[in-house]
PDB file of C-alpha atoms in Angstrom:
ATOM      1  CA  MET A 234     130.410  99.628  47.661  1.00 71.00           C
ATOM      2  CA  SER A 235     132.016 103.114  47.563  1.00 82.00           C
ATOM      3  CA  ILE A 236     135.166 104.018  49.485  1.00 79.00           C
ATOM      4  CA  ALA A 237     133.184 106.121  51.880  1.00 75.00           C
ATOM      5  CA  GLU A 238     130.738 103.284  52.560  1.00 75.00           C
ATOM      6  CA  ARG A 239     133.609 100.829  53.075  1.00 78.00           C
ATOM      7  CA  LYS A 240     135.296 103.195  55.562  1.00 78.00           C
ATOM      8  CA  LEU A 241     132.061 103.662  57.461  1.00 80.00           C
ATOM      9  CA  GLU A 242     131.587  99.877  57.628  1.00 82.00           C
ATOM     10  CA  GLU A 243     135.159  99.396  58.890  1.00 82.00           C
ATOM     11  CA  LYS A 244     134.625 102.075  61.530  1.00 87.00           C
ATOM     12  CA  GLN A 245     131.418 100.414  62.711  1.00 88.00           C
ATOM     13  CA  GLU A 246     133.093  97.055  62.833  1.00 90.00           C
ATOM     14  CA  MET A 247     136.015  98.485  64.869  1.00 91.00           C
ATOM     15  CA  HIS A 248     133.553 100.162  67.208  1.00 91.00           C
ATOM     16  CA  LYS A 249     131.885  96.810  67.798  1.00 93.00           C
ATOM     17  CA  ARG A 250     135.227  95.044  68.356  1.00 93.00           C
ATOM     18  CA  ILE A 251     136.247  97.612  70.981  1.00 94.00           C
ATOM     19  CA  LEU A 252     132.966  97.167  72.864  1.00 94.00           C
ATOM     20  CA  ASN A 253     133.210  93.384  72.770  1.00 93.00           C
ATOM     21  CA  GLY A 254     136.778  93.486  74.067  1.00 94.00           C
ATOM     22  CA  ALA A 255     135.916  96.042  76.725  1.00 94.00           C
ATOM     23  CA  ARG A 256     133.023  93.986  77.971  1.00 92.00           C
ATOM     24  CA  LYS A 257     135.322  91.075  78.617  1.00 92.00           C
ATOM     25  CA  ILE A 258     137.975  93.232  80.320  1.00 93.00           C
ATOM     26  CA  PHE A 259     135.457  95.032  82.597  1.00 92.00           C
ATOM     27  CA  LEU A 260     134.014  91.713  83.693  1.00 88.00           C
ATOM     28  CA  GLU A 261     137.417  90.122  84.311  1.00 90.00           C
ATOM     29  CA  LYS A 262     139.207  93.046  85.947  1.00 89.00           C
ATOM     30  CA  GLY A 263     136.428  95.324  87.201  1.00 88.00           C
ATOM     31  CA  TYR A 264     136.157  99.010  86.298  1.00 87.00           C
ATOM     32  CA  GLU A 265     139.105 100.285  88.351  1.00 88.00           C
ATOM     33  CA  GLN A 266     141.639  97.785  86.999  1.00 90.00           C
ATOM     34  CA  ALA A 267     140.511  98.012  83.397  1.00 92.00           C
ATOM     35  CA  SER A 268     142.456 100.412  81.181  1.00 93.00           C
ATOM     36  CA  MET A 269     142.466 101.608  77.581  1.00 94.00           C
ATOM     37  CA  ARG A 270     145.682  99.647  77.153  1.00 94.00           C
ATOM     38  CA  SER A 271     144.198  96.365  78.503  1.00 95.00           C
ATOM     39  CA  ILE A 272     141.148  96.818  76.211  1.00 95.00           C
ATOM     40  CA  ALA A 273     143.440  97.461  73.229  1.00 94.00           C
ATOM     41  CA  ASN A 274     145.557  94.398  74.084  1.00 94.00           C
ATOM     42  CA  GLU A 275     142.429  92.264  74.201  1.00 95.00           C
ATOM     43  CA  ILE A 276     141.599  93.099  70.564  1.00 93.00           C
ATOM     44  CA  ASN A 277     145.236  93.352  69.393  1.00 92.00           C
ATOM     45  CA  TYR A 278     144.920  97.043  68.638  1.00 91.00           C
ATOM     46  CA  SER A 279     147.213  99.976  69.511  1.00 90.00           C
ATOM     47  CA  PRO A 280     146.093 101.828  72.677  1.00 87.00           C
ATOM     48  CA  GLY A 281     146.405 105.223  71.052  1.00 89.00           C
ATOM     49  CA  SER A 282     144.052 104.229  68.198  1.00 89.00           C
ATOM     50  CA  LEU A 283     141.230 103.580  70.667  1.00 91.00           C
ATOM     51  CA  TYR A 284     141.013 107.308  71.260  1.00 93.00           C
ATOM     52  CA  PHE A 285     139.755 107.801  67.719  1.00 92.00           C
ATOM     53  CA  TYR A 286     136.555 105.997  68.866  1.00 93.00           C
ATOM     54  CA  PHE A 287     136.246 106.780  72.581  1.00 93.00           C
ATOM     55  CA  LYS A 288     137.680 109.542  74.775  1.00 92.00           C
ATOM     56  CA  ASP A 289     138.278 107.214  77.743  1.00 92.00           C
ATOM     57  CA  LYS A 290     137.228 103.980  79.386  1.00 92.00           C
ATOM     58  CA  SER A 291     134.300 105.670  81.089  1.00 89.00           C
ATOM     59  CA  GLU A 292     132.772 106.479  77.718  1.00 91.00           C
ATOM     60  CA  ILE A 293     133.188 102.872  76.645  1.00 92.00           C
ATOM     61  CA  PHE A 294     131.580 101.700  79.874  1.00 90.00           C
ATOM     62  CA  GLN A 295     128.603 104.044  79.368  1.00 88.00           C
ATOM     63  CA  GLU A 296     128.161 102.773  75.792  1.00 90.00           C
ATOM     64  CA  LEU A 297     127.939  99.220  77.104  1.00 90.00           C
ATOM     65  CA  HIS A 298     125.385 100.346  79.666  1.00 86.00           C
ATOM     66  CA  LYS A 299     123.298 101.937  76.951  1.00 87.00           C
ATOM     67  CA  GLU A 300     123.485  98.885  74.766  1.00 89.00           C
ATOM     68  CA  GLY A 301     122.351  96.595  77.609  1.00 90.00           C
ATOM     69  CA  PHE A 302     119.442  98.784  78.652  1.00 89.00           C
ATOM     70  CA  GLN A 303     118.322  99.277  75.075  1.00 89.00           C
ATOM     71  CA  LEU A 304     118.206  95.534  74.626  1.00 91.00           C
ATOM     72  CA  LEU A 305     116.083  95.201  77.749  1.00 91.00           C
ATOM     73  CA  LEU A 306     113.766  98.091  76.841  1.00 89.00           C
ATOM     74  CA  ASN A 307     113.232  96.632  73.380  1.00 92.00           C
ATOM     75  CA  GLN A 308     112.031  93.426  75.022  1.00 92.00           C
ATOM     76  CA  PHE A 309     109.565  95.409  77.121  1.00 91.00           C
ATOM     77  CA  LYS A 310     107.818  96.567  73.943  1.00 90.00           C
ATOM     78  CA  VAL A 311     105.859  93.319  73.697  1.00 91.00           C
ATOM     79  CA  LEU A 312     104.031  94.430  76.908  1.00 91.00           C
ATOM     80  CA  ASP A 313     102.287  97.224  74.963  1.00 87.00           C
ATOM     81  CA  LYS A 314      99.793  94.619  73.783  1.00 89.00           C
ATOM     82  CA  VAL A 315      98.902  93.493  77.304  1.00 91.00           C
ATOM     83  CA  GLY A 316      95.808  95.300  78.528  1.00 90.00           C
ATOM     84  CA  ASP A 317      95.732  94.302  82.189  1.00 95.00           C
ATOM     85  CA  PRO A 318      98.415  96.320  84.076  1.00 95.00           C
ATOM     86  CA  PHE A 319      98.907  93.538  86.684  1.00 96.00           C
ATOM     87  CA  GLU A 320      99.534  90.998  83.908  1.00 96.00           C
ATOM     88  CA  ARG A 321     101.995  93.483  82.402  1.00 96.00           C
ATOM     89  CA  LEU A 322     103.752  93.794  85.789  1.00 96.00           C
ATOM     90  CA  LYS A 323     104.095  90.030  86.165  1.00 96.00           C
ATOM     91  CA  ALA A 324     105.318  89.675  82.582  1.00 96.00           C
ATOM     92  CA  MET A 325     107.856  92.443  83.079  1.00 95.00           C
ATOM     93  CA  GLY A 326     109.553  90.463  85.827  1.00 95.00           C
ATOM     94  CA  ARG A 327     109.699  87.376  83.621  1.00 96.00           C
ATOM     95  CA  ILE A 328     111.288  89.455  80.845  1.00 96.00           C
ATOM     96  CA  VAL A 329     113.956  90.786  83.238  1.00 95.00           C
ATOM     97  CA  ILE A 330     114.750  87.256  84.430  1.00 95.00           C
ATOM     98  CA  GLN A 331     114.915  85.878  80.917  1.00 95.00           C
ATOM     99  CA  PHE A 332     117.127  88.816  79.925  1.00 94.00           C
ATOM    100  CA  ALA A 333     119.552  88.008  82.754  1.00 94.00           C
ATOM    101  CA  GLN A 334     119.618  84.318  81.750  1.00 94.00           C
ATOM    102  CA  GLU A 335     120.285  85.094  78.088  1.00 94.00           C
ATOM    103  CA  ASN A 336     122.545  88.143  78.548  1.00 92.00           C
ATOM    104  CA  LYS A 337     124.569  87.453  81.700  1.00 90.00           C
ATOM    105  CA  ASP A 338     127.539  89.618  80.640  1.00 88.00           C
ATOM    106  CA  TYR A 339     125.293  92.599  79.893  1.00 88.00           C
ATOM    107  CA  TYR A 340     123.400  92.180  83.171  1.00 90.00           C
ATOM    108  CA  ASN A 341     126.631  92.115  85.178  1.00 87.00           C
ATOM    109  CA  LEU A 342     127.842  95.310  83.497  1.00 85.00           C
ATOM    110  CA  MET A 343     124.459  97.034  83.833  1.00 85.00           C
ATOM    111  CA  PHE A 344     123.945  96.329  87.490  1.00 83.00           C
ATOM    112  CA  LEU A 345     126.901  94.620  89.217  1.00 78.00           C
ATOM    113  CA  VAL A 346     130.199  96.043  87.958  1.00 80.00           C
ATOM    114  CA  GLU A 347     130.944  99.018  90.214  1.00 73.00           C
ATOM    115  CA  GLU A 348     131.816 102.326  88.596  1.00 71.00           C
ATOM    116  CA  PRO A 349     133.476 105.199  90.476  1.00 65.00           C
ATOM    117  CA  ALA A 350     131.164 107.768  92.047  1.00 56.00           C
ATOM    118  CA  LYS A 351     132.393 110.657  89.860  1.00 52.00           C
ATOM    119  CA  SER A 352     131.551 108.849  86.665  1.00 50.00           C
ATOM    120  CA  SER A 353     128.275 107.574  88.042  1.00 47.00           C
ATOM    121  CA  GLU A 354     127.165 111.057  88.965  1.00 47.00           C
ATOM    122  CA  GLU A 355     127.725 112.136  85.392  1.00 50.00           C
ATOM    123  CA  SER A 356     125.564 109.417  83.892  1.00 52.00           C
ATOM    124  CA  GLY A 357     126.025 105.924  85.315  1.00 49.00           C
ATOM    125  CA  PHE A 358     122.806 104.361  86.517  1.00 57.00           C
ATOM    126  CA  LYS A 359     120.807 107.312  85.142  1.00 64.00           C
ATOM    127  CA  ILE A 360     120.826 105.403  81.878  1.00 62.00           C
ATOM    128  CA  ALA A 361     118.513 102.896  83.603  1.00 76.00           C
ATOM    129  CA  GLN A 362     115.952 105.570  84.417  1.00 84.00           C
ATOM    130  CA  GLU A 363     113.737 104.744  81.463  1.00 84.00           C
ATOM    131  CA  ALA A 364     113.526 101.086  82.571  1.00 86.00           C
ATOM    132  CA  ILE A 365     112.678 102.145  86.172  1.00 90.00           C
ATOM    133  CA  ASP A 366     110.120 104.626  84.855  1.00 91.00           C
ATOM    134  CA  SER A 367     108.474 101.807  82.868  1.00 91.00           C
ATOM    135  CA  LEU A 368     108.126  99.743  85.973  1.00 93.00           C
ATOM    136  CA  ALA A 369     106.754 102.651  88.000  1.00 95.00           C
ATOM    137  CA  THR A 370     104.210 103.445  85.264  1.00 94.00           C
ATOM    138  CA  VAL A 371     102.880  99.873  85.279  1.00 95.00           C
ATOM    139  CA  ILE A 372     102.616  99.935  89.079  1.00 96.00           C
ATOM    140  CA  LYS A 373     100.697 103.231  88.912  1.00 96.00           C
ATOM    141  CA  ASP A 374      98.325 101.642  86.375  1.00 95.00           C
ATOM    142  CA  CYS A 375      97.818  98.735  88.761  1.00 95.00           C
ATOM    143  CA  GLN A 376      96.984 101.155  91.594  1.00 95.00           C
ATOM    144  CA  GLN A 377      94.467 102.954  89.405  1.00 95.00           C
ATOM    145  CA  LYS A 378      92.770  99.603  88.921  1.00 93.00           C
ATOM    146  CA  GLY A 379      92.530  99.110  92.685  1.00 93.00           C
ATOM    147  CA  LYS A 380      95.658  96.993  93.232  1.00 94.00           C
ATOM    148  CA  PHE A 381      98.222  97.792  95.977  1.00 94.00           C
ATOM    149  CA  LYS A 382      95.921 100.298  97.720  1.00 88.00           C
ATOM    150  CA  ASP A 383      97.434 102.794 100.140  1.00 88.00           C
ATOM    151  CA  MET A 384     100.979 101.831  99.133  1.00 94.00           C
ATOM    152  CA  ASP A 385     103.571 104.438  98.146  1.00 96.00           C
ATOM    153  CA  THR A 386     104.328 104.018  94.412  1.00 95.00           C
ATOM    154  CA  GLU A 387     108.011 104.788  94.712  1.00 95.00           C
ATOM    155  CA  ASP A 388     108.488 102.436  97.704  1.00 96.00           C
ATOM    156  CA  LEU A 389     106.643  99.667  95.906  1.00 96.00           C
ATOM    157  CA  THR A 390     108.633 100.248  92.736  1.00 96.00           C
ATOM    158  CA  PHE A 391     111.867  99.943  94.726  1.00 96.00           C
ATOM    159  CA  MET A 392     110.690  96.757  96.435  1.00 96.00           C
ATOM    160  CA  ILE A 393     109.576  95.033  93.241  1.00 96.00           C
ATOM    161  CA  LEU A 394     112.733  96.100  91.396  1.00 94.00           C
ATOM    162  CA  SER A 395     114.827  94.792  94.318  1.00 95.00           C
ATOM    163  CA  ALA A 396     113.108  91.415  94.160  1.00 96.00           C
ATOM    164  CA  MET A 397     113.583  91.086  90.420  1.00 95.00           C
ATOM    165  CA  HIS A 398     117.187  92.217  90.632  1.00 93.00           C
ATOM    166  CA  GLY A 399     117.940  89.929  93.604  1.00 94.00           C
ATOM    167  CA  ILE A 400     116.838  86.860  91.683  1.00 95.00           C
ATOM    168  CA  CYS A 401     118.960  87.873  88.691  1.00 94.00           C
ATOM    169  CA  ALA A 402     122.006  88.902  90.705  1.00 92.00           C
ATOM    170  CA  LEU A 403     122.143  85.620  92.582  1.00 91.00           C
ATOM    171  CA  PHE A 404     122.128  83.832  89.243  1.00 91.00           C
ATOM    172  CA  CYS A 405     124.652  86.148  87.554  1.00 89.00           C
ATOM    173  CA  LYS A 406     127.101  85.906  90.453  1.00 86.00           C
ATOM    174  CA  ASP A 407     126.689  82.132  90.756  1.00 84.00           C
ATOM    175  CA  ARG A 408     125.270  82.401  94.293  1.00 85.00           C
ATOM    176  CA  THR A 409     122.686  79.666  93.824  1.00 84.00           C
ATOM    177  CA  VAL A 410     124.930  76.667  94.543  1.00 81.00           C
ATOM    178  CA  ASN A 411     123.564  76.226  98.063  1.00 80.00           C
ATOM    179  CA  PHE A 412     120.108  75.473  96.647  1.00 84.00           C
ATOM    180  CA  VAL A 413     120.408  71.852  95.542  1.00 79.00           C
ATOM    181  CA  GLY A 414     117.941  69.790  93.562  1.00 83.00           C
ATOM    182  CA  LYS A 415     116.908  72.496  91.112  1.00 86.00           C
ATOM    183  CA  THR A 416     118.539  74.108  88.093  1.00 89.00           C
ATOM    184  CA  ASN A 417     119.250  77.813  88.080  1.00 89.00           C
ATOM    185  CA  GLU A 418     116.379  78.354  85.704  1.00 89.00           C
ATOM    186  CA  GLU A 419     113.991  76.433  87.987  1.00 91.00           C
ATOM    187  CA  LEU A 420     115.117  78.422  91.003  1.00 92.00           C
ATOM    188  CA  MET A 421     114.652  81.728  89.230  1.00 93.00           C
ATOM    189  CA  GLU A 422     111.295  80.923  87.698  1.00 93.00           C
ATOM    190  CA  ARG A 423     109.790  79.238  90.770  1.00 94.00           C
ATOM    191  CA  GLY A 424     111.212  81.856  93.101  1.00 94.00           C
ATOM    192  CA  TYR A 425     109.637  84.557  90.999  1.00 96.00           C
ATOM    193  CA  GLU A 426     106.328  82.755  90.960  1.00 96.00           C
ATOM    194  CA  CYS A 427     106.400  82.744  94.783  1.00 95.00           C
ATOM    195  CA  PHE A 428     106.959  86.494  94.706  1.00 96.00           C
ATOM    196  CA  VAL A 429     104.090  86.898  92.253  1.00 95.00           C
ATOM    197  CA  ALA A 430     101.851  84.911  94.611  1.00 95.00           C
ATOM    198  CA  LEU A 431     102.596  87.483  97.274  1.00 93.00           C
ATOM    199  CA  LEU A 432     101.815  90.315  94.910  1.00 93.00           C
ATOM    200  CA  GLU A 433      98.481  88.651  94.061  1.00 90.00           C
ATOM    201  CA  LYS A 434      97.461  89.252  97.664  1.00 84.00           C
ATOM    202  CA  GLY A 435      98.394  92.927  97.504  1.00 67.00           C
TER     203      GLY A 435
END
C-alpha cells in the first residue's frame, strides 16, 4: 500500500469514527446540547482536529441523516421486482418497520432528534424527499390500477407515512410498555397488518 493510499484509508477511518461518536452524542444529548467538543471527547480526539473533516456539528448531523436514508433507500430496491403496486406498497411498510427494528439509532436521528429550524431549512428533512417520493410514486401506481379512488395522492401519502412512522416511533422511543402480552416485534408487525387490512378496503 502506497503512502497516499494509507493516508486516504486513515482519513476514511477517522471520518467513520467521528460519525459513530457523533451518533451517540446526538442521541444522548440531543442536537442543541451536542457540541464539536463533546463529539471529540467521545472519540478521544482534539476538538480542533474535527474541523479538518467537518465544518460544524450541523454538517455531521446531515451526514448521519444521509447515511440513514441511503440505507433505507437501498433496502427499497428489492421492490423493483414486485409487479403489483399494492403489494409493493405493503412491502414498503414492512421494510420501514424492519429498518427501525434493526437500525434504531439511525431511525431516531433521521426522524426523532430535533434539529434547529435554521439548519432544517437549509437541508434537514429534505434529505428524506427521495424516500417520500418513492412512497408517493407507489401510491400513484396503485391509483392507476383502481385502488384508493377519489383520494388525494398527497393526503394519502401523508396518512400512510404517518402510520408507518407512528409504529416505528413508538418502538424507538420505548412507548410500547403499556401493551402487555406481546413483544415489540409482535406489536409492530400485527399492528401494521391491521393497518394493511384497512388499506385493503380502500
